[in-house]
Amino acid sequence: MTTTLTPEAQREMLRQMQIIRRFEERASDDYIAGKIYGVVHCYIGEEAVAVGVCAALNRDDQIISTHRGHGHCIAKGADLNRMMAELYGRETGYCKGKGGSMHIADFGIGMLGANGIVAGGISIVTGAGLAAQMEGKGRVAVSFFGDGASNAGPFHESINIASAWKLPMIYVCENNLWAASTAAATTLAQEDVAARAAGYGIPGVVVDGNDVLAVHEAALEAVARARAGEGPTLIECKTYRQRRHTERPGQVDYRTDDEIAAWMDRDPIPRLVEHLKGQQGQLTDAEWAAMDSEIMATIQSSVDFAEASPFPRPEAALEDVFAD
Amino acid sequence: MRTISYAAAGLEAIAEEMRRDDKVFHLSTDANRDLVDEFGEQRIRGTPIAEGALTGMGLGAAGSGFRPIVDWRMVTFSFVAMDQIVNQASKIHYMFGGQTKFPVTYRASVGGGTRLAAQHSQSPYSMFMNLAGLKMVLPSTPYDVKGLLKSLIRDDNPVISFESTRLMGMTGEVPDGEYTVPIGVADVKRQGSDVTVIALAWLVHEALAAAETLAAEGISVEVVDPRTLVPMDAETLRASARKTGRVVIADEAGPTAGASAEIAALLTEDPDTFAALKAPVRRVCALQVPIPYSPVLEDHVFPDREKIAEAVRDLAR
Ligand SMILES: Cc1ncc(C[n+]2csc(CCOP(=O)(O)OP(=O)(O)O)c2C)c(N)n1
């Protein structure tokens, strides 16, 4: 792992990744316990992508997410209390309990929403990119999506337009090798999604998506290009979801133990920890333990906030259909 | 008779039709492994997430001698294929003057109650009913889902099997041997004399439960299940309405331009039925909002047996 980032900046990335992990571990437990409803898709194992990319963005840059959205929210700076309260279906949640895990958004920080439709966000965030270009203040927009989504129309249609119009866009494909129970190897026409960039005349970059520093480097370059008015970049992050497609018990999983084990060895969090420890002790075991327990306390207080929050009034179901 | 689930009955229909006719094949973003084991990856294809292309490819293969089944899985995912459904599939036979047949079957689960929020809790069948040129069903029992799906696969038109998410695990009797349920024939699920409840899918069971409660109160409820949405069996619905003179229509979808609105119109525009009505037709539907996530909100939005019973009591008064 190589970087020009300061140790502080790297430790902050580590902290962000660990927050995502601990948040989702708790969300999964509370989902199994029946306190969170519907469905929960965990990002665990892929944290380096959201954190590496979002660290290259400003607060007013915009991102859009997928059904696997907690990591993108947290990396963009979302409030953990309001996120947890949304999962708990409470009035104080980001969407007042209307959205749940698949639909958390914080428009105030440029997080345009998780999305239950595969590839559903790609054109929306390309519209945000168009707005950024028209506004001319140098903002950029980022689309996060999976390998599965890269086979859907909006990927191709949006990237073509973004390239033709030189929109300030970064398209980040999280290639975790699987779309639910379908192996990417059986659906992708070529192994690398990034190779498609050539067809649209834009740079296509493959990075180790479990190396947060490598992801960050690639993102910095793409963001600079977008801000300079040179148009979009497609970054393909090779990564892996450590858990099943969703947290629902009994979910089928056709992945082999060997494949899972090989990727567990490349877990992005221990990798960064080891890297920092190796570099003249830029992280000690004690510091890492202290960071983790501080994070655990933060997660616990988000749960306390959620549990102390009221459920919405039933009649609130009728509100927000239209803007007043 | 055997007892199997609604979901298993659907799979049986597909397997039986695939054994019966080697022109039947199956496209879905999630290939069912049992079907793959029996029929192989050529006929049970796991596909990229590209429902628009799959919907059009099903249509094209149908026009080229096959009888494809395209499983959209949730109706949610059919919406990325709207051009192929609305502009192509529903019009292709008519527009080209009936030159060739397009026997393609689309499948989609519908409904809510699963805490999956707005995008994954939809009952938009009336959007599809509004298109001329598509037949569609919405069965409420394992028996009906199997029999109707077999009829759909054998039909020579683009057809849609809407299947209720809430009923997937529900079990019911299904015969061992071959049978089909005809498209376009409603079913009286319970005989009664005071009030007719015309209910769709999951609400058939809610209506039957309400009918039990109401029987104890001395109100005799007839429960009618249209089973097919297009073509709708207006005559069976009207006959029941004429018999009881009081009608409640129960639908998990919102009321606006819904199947419930179509049924109400089919009843009241018929002079004999209109003359036999002793009270205005009542609808018990979801509130006209996207479906929210939080249980408190979602439960407030959907109709259920209590809301049906209340409407029936009101009418019977
Ligand atoms: C249009 C559409 N089709 C199908 C689905 C069902 N579905 C939900 S997630 C998923 C797999 C998505 O895979 P990918 O884009 O690679 O993202 P990942 O889950 O691996 O993060 C599918 C098929 C959907 N949500 N939307």
PDB file of C-alpha atoms in Angstrom, chain A residues 9-181:
ATOM      1  CA  ALA A   9      -5.804  11.123   7.172  1.00  0.00           C
ATOM      2  CA  GLN A  10      -5.203   7.387   6.960  1.00  0.00           C
ATOM      3  CA  ARG A  11      -6.336   6.839  10.527  1.00  0.00           C
ATOM      4  CA  GLU A  12      -9.490   8.797   9.719  1.00  0.00           C
ATOM      5  CA  MET A  13     -10.159   6.448   6.801  1.00  0.00           C
ATOM      6  CA  LEU A  14      -9.670   3.502   9.116  1.00  0.00           C
ATOM      7  CA  ARG A  15     -12.095   5.008  11.576  1.00  0.00           C
ATOM      8  CA  GLN A  16     -14.708   5.528   8.837  1.00  0.00           C
ATOM      9  CA  MET A  17     -14.373   1.956   7.632  1.00  0.00           C
ATOM     10  CA  GLN A  18     -14.698   0.596  11.142  1.00  0.00           C
ATOM     11  CA  ILE A  19     -17.784   2.741  11.796  1.00  0.00           C
ATOM     12  CA  ILE A  20     -19.423   1.254   8.719  1.00  0.00           C
ATOM     13  CA  ARG A  21     -18.518  -2.248   9.846  1.00  0.00           C
ATOM     14  CA  ARG A  22     -19.691  -1.839  13.425  1.00  0.00           C
ATOM     15  CA  PHE A  23     -22.860  -0.051  12.337  1.00  0.00           C
ATOM     16  CA  GLU A  24     -23.795  -2.904  10.037  1.00  0.00           C
ATOM     17  CA  GLU A  25     -22.884  -5.630  12.487  1.00  0.00           C
ATOM     18  CA  ARG A  26     -25.285  -3.984  14.896  1.00  0.00           C
ATOM     19  CA  ALA A  27     -27.930  -3.454  12.203  1.00  0.00           C
ATOM     20  CA  SER A  28     -27.715  -7.121  11.307  1.00  0.00           C
ATOM     21  CA  ASP A  29     -28.068  -8.240  14.941  1.00  0.00           C
ATOM     22  CA  ASP A  30     -31.019  -5.950  15.513  1.00  0.00           C
ATOM     23  CA  TYR A  31     -32.625  -7.084  12.265  1.00  0.00           C
ATOM     24  CA  ILE A  32     -32.359 -10.723  13.352  1.00  0.00           C
ATOM     25  CA  ALA A  33     -33.782  -9.656  16.724  1.00  0.00           C
ATOM     26  CA  GLY A  34     -36.807  -8.163  14.950  1.00  0.00           C
ATOM     27  CA  LYS A  35     -36.101  -4.548  15.820  1.00  0.00           C
ATOM     28  CA  ILE A  36     -35.281  -3.644  12.224  1.00  0.00           C
ATOM     29  CA  TYR A  37     -37.706  -4.726   9.524  1.00  0.00           C
ATOM     30  CA  GLY A  38     -37.875  -5.716   5.900  1.00  0.00           C
ATOM     31  CA  VAL A  39     -34.406  -6.303   4.555  1.00  0.00           C
ATOM     32  CA  VAL A  40     -30.825  -5.288   5.356  1.00  0.00           C
ATOM     33  CA  HIS A  41     -28.033  -5.533   2.771  1.00  0.00           C
ATOM     34  CA  CYS A  42     -24.590  -5.322   4.349  1.00  0.00           C
ATOM     35  CA  TYR A  43     -21.605  -3.604   2.773  1.00  0.00           C
ATOM     36  CA  ILE A  44     -19.169  -5.391   5.078  1.00  0.00           C
ATOM     37  CA  GLY A  45     -15.963  -6.176   3.181  1.00  0.00           C
ATOM     38  CA  GLU A  46     -16.475  -3.338   0.690  1.00  0.00           C
ATOM     39  CA  GLU A  47     -15.917  -0.389   3.057  1.00  0.00           C
ATOM     40  CA  ALA A  48     -12.704   0.701   1.340  1.00  0.00           C
ATOM     41  CA  VAL A  49     -14.623   1.696  -1.777  1.00  0.00           C
ATOM     42  CA  ALA A  50     -17.027   4.172  -0.210  1.00  0.00           C
ATOM     43  CA  VAL A  51     -14.412   5.551   2.176  1.00  0.00           C
ATOM     44  CA  GLY A  52     -11.641   5.818  -0.403  1.00  0.00           C
ATOM     45  CA  VAL A  53     -13.887   7.623  -2.873  1.00  0.00           C
ATOM     46  CA  CYS A  54     -15.727   9.905  -0.463  1.00  0.00           C
ATOM     47  CA  ALA A  55     -12.442  11.041   1.078  1.00  0.00           C
ATOM     48  CA  ALA A  56     -11.696  12.588  -2.308  1.00  0.00           C
ATOM     49  CA  LEU A  57     -14.933  14.610  -2.299  1.00  0.00           C
ATOM     50  CA  ASN A  58     -16.117  17.886  -0.831  1.00  0.00           C
ATOM     51  CA  ARG A  59     -19.261  18.200   1.212  1.00  0.00           C
ATOM     52  CA  ASP A  60     -21.183  19.760  -1.693  1.00  0.00           C
ATOM     53  CA  ASP A  61     -20.189  17.047  -4.162  1.00  0.00           C
ATOM     54  CA  GLN A  62     -23.008  14.585  -4.673  1.00  0.00           C
ATOM     55  CA  ILE A  63     -23.187  10.805  -4.574  1.00  0.00           C
ATOM     56  CA  ILE A  64     -25.884   8.227  -5.187  1.00  0.00           C
ATOM     57  CA  SER A  65     -26.040   4.770  -3.725  1.00  0.00           C
ATOM     58  CA  THR A  66     -27.661   1.370  -4.154  1.00  0.00           C
ATOM     59  CA  HIS A  67     -29.685  -1.109  -2.102  1.00  0.00           C
ATOM     60  CA  ARG A  68     -26.399  -1.717  -0.198  1.00  0.00           C
ATOM     61  CA  GLY A  69     -26.229   1.872   0.956  1.00  0.00           C
ATOM     62  CA  HIS A  70     -25.148   2.234   4.599  1.00  0.00           C
ATOM     63  CA  GLY A  71     -21.460   2.509   3.730  1.00  0.00           C
ATOM     64  CA  HIS A  72     -21.977   5.291   1.199  1.00  0.00           C
ATOM     65  CA  CYS A  73     -24.132   7.246   3.658  1.00  0.00           C
ATOM     66  CA  ILE A  74     -21.590   6.993   6.451  1.00  0.00           C
ATOM     67  CA  ALA A  75     -18.619   7.772   4.223  1.00  0.00           C
ATOM     68  CA  LYS A  76     -20.369  10.912   2.953  1.00  0.00           C
ATOM     69  CA  GLY A  77     -20.917  12.064   6.504  1.00  0.00           C
ATOM     70  CA  ALA A  78     -24.447  11.006   7.388  1.00  0.00           C
ATOM     71  CA  ASP A  79     -25.617  11.177  10.986  1.00  0.00           C
ATOM     72  CA  LEU A  80     -25.568   7.736  12.610  1.00  0.00           C
ATOM     73  CA  ASN A  81     -28.462   8.528  14.924  1.00  0.00           C
ATOM     74  CA  ARG A  82     -30.799   9.428  12.113  1.00  0.00           C
ATOM     75  CA  MET A  83     -29.618   6.427  10.097  1.00  0.00           C
ATOM     76  CA  MET A  84     -30.250   4.001  12.935  1.00  0.00           C
ATOM     77  CA  ALA A  85     -33.583   5.625  13.711  1.00  0.00           C
ATOM     78  CA  GLU A  86     -34.599   5.113  10.083  1.00  0.00           C
ATOM     79  CA  LEU A  87     -33.712   1.429  10.291  1.00  0.00           C
ATOM     80  CA  TYR A  88     -35.777   1.267  13.476  1.00  0.00           C
ATOM     81  CA  GLY A  89     -38.724   2.813  11.597  1.00  0.00           C
ATOM     82  CA  ARG A  90     -38.859   5.864  13.860  1.00  0.00           C
ATOM     83  CA  GLU A  91     -40.114   9.380  13.308  1.00  0.00           C
ATOM     84  CA  THR A  92     -36.608  10.788  13.860  1.00  0.00           C
ATOM     85  CA  GLY A  93     -35.125   8.731  11.026  1.00  0.00           C
ATOM     86  CA  TYR A  94     -33.787  10.371   7.883  1.00  0.00           C
ATOM     87  CA  CYS A  95     -37.004   9.545   5.998  1.00  0.00           C
ATOM     88  CA  LYS A  96     -39.375   9.717   9.000  1.00  0.00           C
ATOM     89  CA  GLY A  97     -39.669   5.928   8.904  1.00  0.00           C
ATOM     90  CA  LYS A  98     -40.937   5.866   5.339  1.00  0.00           C
ATOM     91  CA  GLY A  99     -37.804   4.454   3.728  1.00  0.00           C
ATOM     92  CA  GLY A 100     -35.886   1.953   5.855  1.00  0.00           C
ATOM     93  CA  SER A 101     -32.529   0.416   5.036  1.00  0.00           C
ATOM     94  CA  MET A 102     -32.887   0.513   1.251  1.00  0.00           C
ATOM     95  CA  HIS A 103     -33.867   4.177   1.133  1.00  0.00           C
ATOM     96  CA  ILE A 104     -31.686   6.325   3.349  1.00  0.00           C
ATOM     97  CA  ALA A 105     -30.831   9.740   1.920  1.00  0.00           C
ATOM     98  CA  ASP A 106     -29.348  12.966   3.238  1.00  0.00           C
ATOM     99  CA  PHE A 107     -29.723  15.607   0.564  1.00  0.00           C
ATOM    100  CA  GLY A 108     -28.104  18.163   2.851  1.00  0.00           C
ATOM    101  CA  ILE A 109     -24.724  16.452   2.517  1.00  0.00           C
ATOM    102  CA  GLY A 110     -25.092  15.488  -1.138  1.00  0.00           C
ATOM    103  CA  MET A 111     -26.166  11.918  -0.462  1.00  0.00           C
ATOM    104  CA  LEU A 112     -28.933  11.456  -3.018  1.00  0.00           C
ATOM    105  CA  GLY A 113     -30.202   8.208  -1.614  1.00  0.00           C
ATOM    106  CA  ALA A 114     -29.930   4.500  -1.427  1.00  0.00           C
ATOM    107  CA  ASN A 115     -32.073   2.900  -4.099  1.00  0.00           C
ATOM    108  CA  GLY A 116     -33.972  -0.379  -4.289  1.00  0.00           C
ATOM    109  CA  ILE A 117     -33.786  -0.590  -8.060  1.00  0.00           C
ATOM    110  CA  VAL A 118     -30.603  -2.001  -9.526  1.00  0.00           C
ATOM    111  CA  ALA A 119     -29.092   0.781 -11.697  1.00  0.00           C
ATOM    112  CA  GLY A 120     -31.964   3.064 -10.668  1.00  0.00           C
ATOM    113  CA  GLY A 121     -29.638   5.754  -9.365  1.00  0.00           C
ATOM    114  CA  ILE A 122     -27.177   5.998 -12.229  1.00  0.00           C
ATOM    115  CA  SER A 123     -29.191   8.356 -14.385  1.00  0.00           C
ATOM    116  CA  ILE A 124     -30.401  10.416 -11.417  1.00  0.00           C
ATOM    117  CA  VAL A 125     -26.879  11.176 -10.268  1.00  0.00           C
ATOM    118  CA  THR A 126     -25.860  11.874 -13.863  1.00  0.00           C
ATOM    119  CA  GLY A 127     -28.551  14.545 -13.720  1.00  0.00           C
ATOM    120  CA  ALA A 128     -26.858  15.901 -10.617  1.00  0.00           C
ATOM    121  CA  GLY A 129     -23.647  15.953 -12.655  1.00  0.00           C
ATOM    122  CA  LEU A 130     -25.407  17.877 -15.398  1.00  0.00           C
ATOM    123  CA  ALA A 131     -26.672  20.376 -12.805  1.00  0.00           C
ATOM    124  CA  ALA A 132     -23.129  20.720 -11.438  1.00  0.00           C
ATOM    125  CA  GLN A 133     -21.810  21.435 -14.920  1.00  0.00           C
ATOM    126  CA  MET A 134     -24.550  23.980 -15.636  1.00  0.00           C
ATOM    127  CA  GLU A 135     -23.925  25.677 -12.313  1.00  0.00           C
ATOM    128  CA  GLY A 136     -20.220  25.853 -13.071  1.00  0.00           C
ATOM    129  CA  LYS A 137     -18.952  25.873  -9.486  1.00  0.00           C
ATOM    130  CA  GLY A 138     -16.703  22.855  -9.919  1.00  0.00           C
ATOM    131  CA  ARG A 139     -18.855  20.312  -8.112  1.00  0.00           C
ATOM    132  CA  VAL A 140     -18.683  16.660  -9.158  1.00  0.00           C
ATOM    133  CA  ALA A 141     -21.079  13.734  -8.779  1.00  0.00           C
ATOM    134  CA  VAL A 142     -20.398  10.074  -8.073  1.00  0.00           C
ATOM    135  CA  SER A 143     -22.454   7.039  -8.950  1.00  0.00           C
ATOM    136  CA  PHE A 144     -21.859   3.902  -6.871  1.00  0.00           C
ATOM    137  CA  PHE A 145     -23.297   0.694  -8.334  1.00  0.00           C
ATOM    138  CA  GLY A 146     -22.638  -3.028  -8.529  1.00  0.00           C
ATOM    139  CA  ASP A 147     -21.368  -5.368 -11.210  1.00  0.00           C
ATOM    140  CA  GLY A 148     -24.984  -6.444 -11.674  1.00  0.00           C
ATOM    141  CA  ALA A 149     -26.045  -2.884 -12.383  1.00  0.00           C
ATOM    142  CA  SER A 150     -23.334  -2.506 -14.992  1.00  0.00           C
ATOM    143  CA  ASN A 151     -25.368  -4.816 -17.241  1.00  0.00           C
ATOM    144  CA  ALA A 152     -28.440  -2.623 -17.137  1.00  0.00           C
ATOM    145  CA  GLY A 153     -29.381   0.058 -19.620  1.00  0.00           C
ATOM    146  CA  PRO A 154     -28.952   3.126 -17.379  1.00  0.00           C
ATOM    147  CA  PHE A 155     -25.235   2.371 -16.990  1.00  0.00           C
ATOM    148  CA  HIS A 156     -24.656   2.519 -20.735  1.00  0.00           C
ATOM    149  CA  GLU A 157     -27.056   5.322 -21.537  1.00  0.00           C
ATOM    150  CA  SER A 158     -25.793   7.555 -18.744  1.00  0.00           C
ATOM    151  CA  ILE A 159     -22.084   7.034 -19.356  1.00  0.00           C
ATOM    152  CA  ASN A 160     -22.509   7.729 -23.032  1.00  0.00           C
ATOM    153  CA  ILE A 161     -24.248  11.031 -22.325  1.00  0.00           C
ATOM    154  CA  ALA A 162     -21.775  11.952 -19.594  1.00  0.00           C
ATOM    155  CA  SER A 163     -18.895  11.350 -21.974  1.00  0.00           C
ATOM    156  CA  ALA A 164     -20.490  13.151 -24.905  1.00  0.00           C
ATOM    157  CA  TRP A 165     -21.231  16.172 -22.696  1.00  0.00           C
ATOM    158  CA  LYS A 166     -18.079  15.925 -20.554  1.00  0.00           C
ATOM    159  CA  LEU A 167     -20.098  15.850 -17.361  1.00  0.00           C
ATOM    160  CA  PRO A 168     -18.176  16.003 -14.067  1.00  0.00           C
ATOM    161  CA  MET A 169     -18.981  12.399 -13.182  1.00  0.00           C
ATOM    162  CA  ILE A 170     -17.222   9.498 -11.511  1.00  0.00           C
ATOM    163  CA  TYR A 171     -18.808   6.092 -12.070  1.00  0.00           C
ATOM    164  CA  VAL A 172     -17.695   3.651  -9.387  1.00  0.00           C
ATOM    165  CA  CYS A 173     -18.468   0.019 -10.075  1.00  0.00           C
ATOM    166  CA  GLU A 174     -18.238  -2.145  -6.945  1.00  0.00           C
ATOM    167  CA  ASN A 175     -17.481  -5.459  -8.563  1.00  0.00           C
ATOM    168  CA  ASN A 176     -18.025  -7.926  -5.732  1.00  0.00           C
ATOM    169  CA  LEU A 177     -18.249 -10.830  -8.203  1.00  0.00           C
ATOM    170  CA  TRP A 178     -21.886 -11.602  -7.434  1.00  0.00           C
ATOM    171  CA  ALA A 179     -25.305 -10.134  -8.123  1.00  0.00           C
ATOM    172  CA  ALA A 180     -27.469 -11.803  -5.468  1.00  0.00           C
ATOM    173  CA  SER A 181     -27.179 -15.503  -6.386  1.00  0.00           C
TER     174      SER A 181
END
